[in-house]
Coordinates of C-alpha atoms and ligand atoms in Angstrom, one line a residue:
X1 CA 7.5 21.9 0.9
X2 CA 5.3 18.4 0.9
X3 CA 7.4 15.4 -0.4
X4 CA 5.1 12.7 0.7
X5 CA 1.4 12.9 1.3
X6 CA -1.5 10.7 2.4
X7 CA -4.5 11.3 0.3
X8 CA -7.6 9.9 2.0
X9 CA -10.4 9.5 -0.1
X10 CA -14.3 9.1 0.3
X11 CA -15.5 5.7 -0.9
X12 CA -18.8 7.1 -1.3
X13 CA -17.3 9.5 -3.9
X14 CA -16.7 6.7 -6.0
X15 CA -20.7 5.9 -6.1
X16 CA -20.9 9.0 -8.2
X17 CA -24.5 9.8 -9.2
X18 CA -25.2 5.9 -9.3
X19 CA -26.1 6.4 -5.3
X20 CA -24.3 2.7 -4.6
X21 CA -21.2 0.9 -6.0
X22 CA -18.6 2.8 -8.2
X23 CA -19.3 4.7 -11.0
X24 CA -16.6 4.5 -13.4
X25 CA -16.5 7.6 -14.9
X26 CA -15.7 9.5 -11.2
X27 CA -13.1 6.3 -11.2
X28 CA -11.3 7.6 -14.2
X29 CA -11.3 11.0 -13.3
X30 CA -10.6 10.9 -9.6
X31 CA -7.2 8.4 -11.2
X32 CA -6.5 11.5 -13.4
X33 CA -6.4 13.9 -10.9
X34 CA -4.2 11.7 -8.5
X35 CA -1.8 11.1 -11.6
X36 CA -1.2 14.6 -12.1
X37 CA -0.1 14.9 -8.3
X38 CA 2.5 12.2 -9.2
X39 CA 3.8 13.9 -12.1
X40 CA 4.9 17.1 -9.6
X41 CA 7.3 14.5 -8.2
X42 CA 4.8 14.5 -5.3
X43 CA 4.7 10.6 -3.5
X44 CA 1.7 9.5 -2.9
X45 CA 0.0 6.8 -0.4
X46 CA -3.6 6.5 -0.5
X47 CA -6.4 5.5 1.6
X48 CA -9.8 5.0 0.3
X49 CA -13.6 4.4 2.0
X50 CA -16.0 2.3 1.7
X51 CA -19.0 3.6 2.4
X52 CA -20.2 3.1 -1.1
X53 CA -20.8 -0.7 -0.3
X54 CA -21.2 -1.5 3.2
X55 CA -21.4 0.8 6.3
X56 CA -20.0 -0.8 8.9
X57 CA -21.6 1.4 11.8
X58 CA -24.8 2.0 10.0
X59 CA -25.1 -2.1 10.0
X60 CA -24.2 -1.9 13.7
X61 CA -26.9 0.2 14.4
X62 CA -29.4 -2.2 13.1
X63 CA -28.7 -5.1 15.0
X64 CA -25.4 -6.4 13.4
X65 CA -22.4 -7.0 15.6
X66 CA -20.4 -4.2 15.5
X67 CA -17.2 -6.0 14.9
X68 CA -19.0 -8.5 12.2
X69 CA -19.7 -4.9 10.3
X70 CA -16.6 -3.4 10.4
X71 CA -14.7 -6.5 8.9
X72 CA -16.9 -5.8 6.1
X73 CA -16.4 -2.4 5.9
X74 CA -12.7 -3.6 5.9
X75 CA -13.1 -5.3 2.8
X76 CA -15.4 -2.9 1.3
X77 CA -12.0 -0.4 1.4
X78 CA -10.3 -3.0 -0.1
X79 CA -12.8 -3.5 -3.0
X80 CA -12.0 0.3 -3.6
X81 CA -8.4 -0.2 -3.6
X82 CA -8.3 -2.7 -6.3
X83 CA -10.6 -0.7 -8.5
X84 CA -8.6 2.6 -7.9
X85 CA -5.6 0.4 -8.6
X86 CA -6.7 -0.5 -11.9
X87 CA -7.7 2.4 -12.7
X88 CA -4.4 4.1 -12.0
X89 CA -2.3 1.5 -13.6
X90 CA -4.7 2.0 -16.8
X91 CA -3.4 4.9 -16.9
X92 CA 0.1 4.1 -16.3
X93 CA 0.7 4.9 -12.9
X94 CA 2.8 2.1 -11.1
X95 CA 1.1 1.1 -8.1
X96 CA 0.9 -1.5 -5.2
X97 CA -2.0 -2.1 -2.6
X98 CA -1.0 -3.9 0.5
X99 CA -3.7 -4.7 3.0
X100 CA -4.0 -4.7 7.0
X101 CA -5.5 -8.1 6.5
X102 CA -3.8 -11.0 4.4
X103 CA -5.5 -11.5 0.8
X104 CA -2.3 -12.6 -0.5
X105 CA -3.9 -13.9 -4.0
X106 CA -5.2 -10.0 -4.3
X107 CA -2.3 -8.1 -2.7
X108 CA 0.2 -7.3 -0.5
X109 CA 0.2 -7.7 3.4
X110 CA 0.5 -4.5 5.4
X111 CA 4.4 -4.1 5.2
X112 CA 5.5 -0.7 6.3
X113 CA 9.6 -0.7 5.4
X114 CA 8.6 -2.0 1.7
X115 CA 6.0 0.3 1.4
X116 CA 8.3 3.1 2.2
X117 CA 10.6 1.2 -0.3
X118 CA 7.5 1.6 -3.0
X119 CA 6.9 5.5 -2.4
X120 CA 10.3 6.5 -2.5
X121 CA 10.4 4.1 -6.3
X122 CA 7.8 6.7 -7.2
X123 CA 5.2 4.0 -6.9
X124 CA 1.5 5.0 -5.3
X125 CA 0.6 2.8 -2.0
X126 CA -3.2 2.2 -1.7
X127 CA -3.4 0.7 1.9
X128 CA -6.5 -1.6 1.9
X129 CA -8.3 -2.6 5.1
X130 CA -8.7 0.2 7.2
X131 CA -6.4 -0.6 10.4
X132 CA -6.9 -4.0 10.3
X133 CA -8.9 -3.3 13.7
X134 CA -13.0 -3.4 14.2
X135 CA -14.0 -0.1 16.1
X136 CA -11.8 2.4 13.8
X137 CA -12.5 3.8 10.9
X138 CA -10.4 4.8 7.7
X139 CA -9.9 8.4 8.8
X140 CA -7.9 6.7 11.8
X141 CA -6.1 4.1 9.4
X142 CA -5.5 7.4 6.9
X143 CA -3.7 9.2 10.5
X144 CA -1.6 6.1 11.3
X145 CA -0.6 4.9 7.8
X146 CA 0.5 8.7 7.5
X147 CA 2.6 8.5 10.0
X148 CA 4.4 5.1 10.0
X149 CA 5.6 6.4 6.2
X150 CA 6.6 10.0 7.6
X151 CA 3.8 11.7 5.2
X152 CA 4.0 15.6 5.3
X153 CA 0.2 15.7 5.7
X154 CA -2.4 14.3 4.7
X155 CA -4.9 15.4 2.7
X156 CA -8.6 14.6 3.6
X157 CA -11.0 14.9 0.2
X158 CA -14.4 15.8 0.6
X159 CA -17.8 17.0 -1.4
X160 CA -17.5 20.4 0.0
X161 CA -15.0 23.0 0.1
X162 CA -13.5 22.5 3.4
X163 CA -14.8 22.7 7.4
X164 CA -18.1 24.5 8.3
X165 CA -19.2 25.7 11.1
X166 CA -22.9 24.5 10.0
X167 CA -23.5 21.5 7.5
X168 CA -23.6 23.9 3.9
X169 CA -25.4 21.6 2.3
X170 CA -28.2 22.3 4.5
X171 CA -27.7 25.5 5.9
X172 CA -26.3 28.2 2.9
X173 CA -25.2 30.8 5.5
X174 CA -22.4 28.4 6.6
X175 CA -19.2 29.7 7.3
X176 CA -15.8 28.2 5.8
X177 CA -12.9 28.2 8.1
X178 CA -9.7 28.4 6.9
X179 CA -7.4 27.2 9.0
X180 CA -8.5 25.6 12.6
X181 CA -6.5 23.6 15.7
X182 CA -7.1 20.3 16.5
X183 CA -8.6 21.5 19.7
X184 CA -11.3 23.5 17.9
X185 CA -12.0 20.3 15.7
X186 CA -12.5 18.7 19.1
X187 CA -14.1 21.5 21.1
X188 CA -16.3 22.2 18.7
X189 CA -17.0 18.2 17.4
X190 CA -16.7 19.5 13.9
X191 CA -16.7 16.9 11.4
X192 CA -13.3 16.7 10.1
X193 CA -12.5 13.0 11.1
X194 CA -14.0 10.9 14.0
X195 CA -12.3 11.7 17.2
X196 CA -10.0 9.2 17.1
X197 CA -8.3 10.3 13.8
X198 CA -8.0 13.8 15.3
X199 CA -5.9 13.1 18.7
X200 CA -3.8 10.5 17.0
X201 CA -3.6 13.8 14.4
X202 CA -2.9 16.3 17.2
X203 CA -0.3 14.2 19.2
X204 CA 2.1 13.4 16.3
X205 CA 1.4 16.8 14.8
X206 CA 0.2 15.8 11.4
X207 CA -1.3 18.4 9.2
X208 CA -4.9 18.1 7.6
X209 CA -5.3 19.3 4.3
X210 CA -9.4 19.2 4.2
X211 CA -10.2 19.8 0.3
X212 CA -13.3 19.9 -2.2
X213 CA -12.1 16.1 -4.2
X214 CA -15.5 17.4 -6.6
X215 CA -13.5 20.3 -8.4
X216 CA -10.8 19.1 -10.3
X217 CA -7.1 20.7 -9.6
X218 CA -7.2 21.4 -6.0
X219 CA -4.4 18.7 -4.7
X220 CA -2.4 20.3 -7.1
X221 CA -3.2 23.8 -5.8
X222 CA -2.7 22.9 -2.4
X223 CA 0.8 21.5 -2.9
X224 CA 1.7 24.7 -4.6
X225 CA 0.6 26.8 -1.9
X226 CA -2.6 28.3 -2.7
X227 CA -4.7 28.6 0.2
X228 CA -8.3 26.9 0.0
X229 CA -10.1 24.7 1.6
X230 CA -9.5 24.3 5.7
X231 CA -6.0 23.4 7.0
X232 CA -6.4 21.3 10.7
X233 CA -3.1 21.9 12.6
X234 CA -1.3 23.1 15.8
Ligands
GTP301 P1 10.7 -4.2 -5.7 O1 11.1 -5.2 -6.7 O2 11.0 -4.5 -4.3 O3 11.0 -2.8 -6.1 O4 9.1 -4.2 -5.6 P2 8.0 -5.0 -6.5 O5 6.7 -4.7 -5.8 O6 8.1 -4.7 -7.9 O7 8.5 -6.4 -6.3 P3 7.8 -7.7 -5.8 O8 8.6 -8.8 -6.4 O9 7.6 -7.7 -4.3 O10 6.3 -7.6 -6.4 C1 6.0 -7.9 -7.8 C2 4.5 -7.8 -8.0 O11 3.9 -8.8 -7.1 C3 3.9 -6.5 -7.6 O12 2.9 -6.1 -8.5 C4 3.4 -6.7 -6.2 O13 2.3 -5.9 -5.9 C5 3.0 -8.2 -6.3 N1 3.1 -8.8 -5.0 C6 4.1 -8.8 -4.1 N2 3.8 -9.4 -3.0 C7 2.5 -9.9 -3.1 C8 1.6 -10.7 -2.3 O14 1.9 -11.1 -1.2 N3 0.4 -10.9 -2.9 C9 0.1 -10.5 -4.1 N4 -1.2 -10.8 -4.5 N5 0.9 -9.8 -4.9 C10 2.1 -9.5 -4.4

């Protein structure tokens, strides 16, 4: 059923229980867990936060220009890329990062035909640098890298199990929903993705896989069919 998917990641996953920066051993076994998605015969493209060093719109909100902030939230991604890439290619997974803004010492540009070329040679993509673009944010470079490589889905890791209708971290009595339209995301300002992720989402009809990245094996479970987490689609 899913040939292709777009796994976007939380950067401030990566802090672990350090509370800042990357923690290796989350690294390692958030590499692991990706490797064993490759090894279904699954391709993979992946696009990581960066919340675990710089918040661009936090910043904003204390006096820095927005754009200023987001470039560095740009490059915070891409900090994340290069780890994750080492990390994968430690453990033997070929894999290429190509960025929305030119670093050409660290990696690729942004090429979509050879990064197509890459996934189909089995290779994981890590797209670095959000969109490129100030004012979006890497849920929205996650929808639009999905679909310039014709991902089946994408799948959207977070701490908990899926969508809520109440924060669960705070409020135990929250409800899990299994399987929601983009209009109730939107309706309802749930917190799947920012807005702007979910209509680009809902008018190219690309699935959201919204999964629990804490408990190992559920990418795998999802692309066999098993039904957890919360499933955004038409
Ligand atoms: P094909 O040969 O087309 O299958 O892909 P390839 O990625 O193996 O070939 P290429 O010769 O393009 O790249 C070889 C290595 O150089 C790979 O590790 C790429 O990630 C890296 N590379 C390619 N272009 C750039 C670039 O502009 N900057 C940096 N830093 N690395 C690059």
């Amino acid at each position: 059923m899913f040939k292709r998917i777009l796994l976007k990641l939380s950067g401030e996953a990566l802090q672990g229980s350090l509370g800042f920066g990357i923690d290796p051993k989350v690294m390692q076994s958030m590499a692991q867990e990706i490797k064993e998605v490759t090894e279904m015969g699954i391709q993979v493209a992946l696009v990581i936060g960066g919340g675990n060093i710089f918040r661009g719109l936090a910043a904003s909100t204390q006096g820095m220009d927005r754009s200023s902030a987001d470039y560095m939230g740009m490059l915070a991604t891409t900090l994340n890329s290069l780890a994750l890439q080492d990390a994968l290619e430690k453990l033997e997974v070929p894999t290429r990062v190509q960025s929305a803004i030119a670093m050409a010492e660290l990696c690729e540009p942004y090429i979509r035909r050879k990064a197509i070329r890459h996934l189909e040679k089995g290779r994981i993509v890590i797209f670095a640098g959000g969109t490129g673009n100030p004012y979006f944010t890497t849920d929205t470079a996650a929808g639009l890298r999905a679909m310039e490589v014709h991902a089946d889905a994408i799948f959207k890791a977070t701490k908990v199990d899926g969508v809520y209708d109440a924060d669960p971290i705070k409020n135990p009595k929250a409800k899990l929903f299994t399987k929601l339209s983009y209009k109730e995301v939107l309706n309802k300002d749930l917190k799947v993705m920012d807005r702007t992720a979910i209509s680009l989402c809902m008018d190219n009809n690309m699935p959201i896989y919204v999964f629990n990245m804490t408990k190992p094996g559920n990418v795998k479970k999802i692309l066999s069919g098993e039904k957890i987490g919360t499933v955004v689609q038409e």
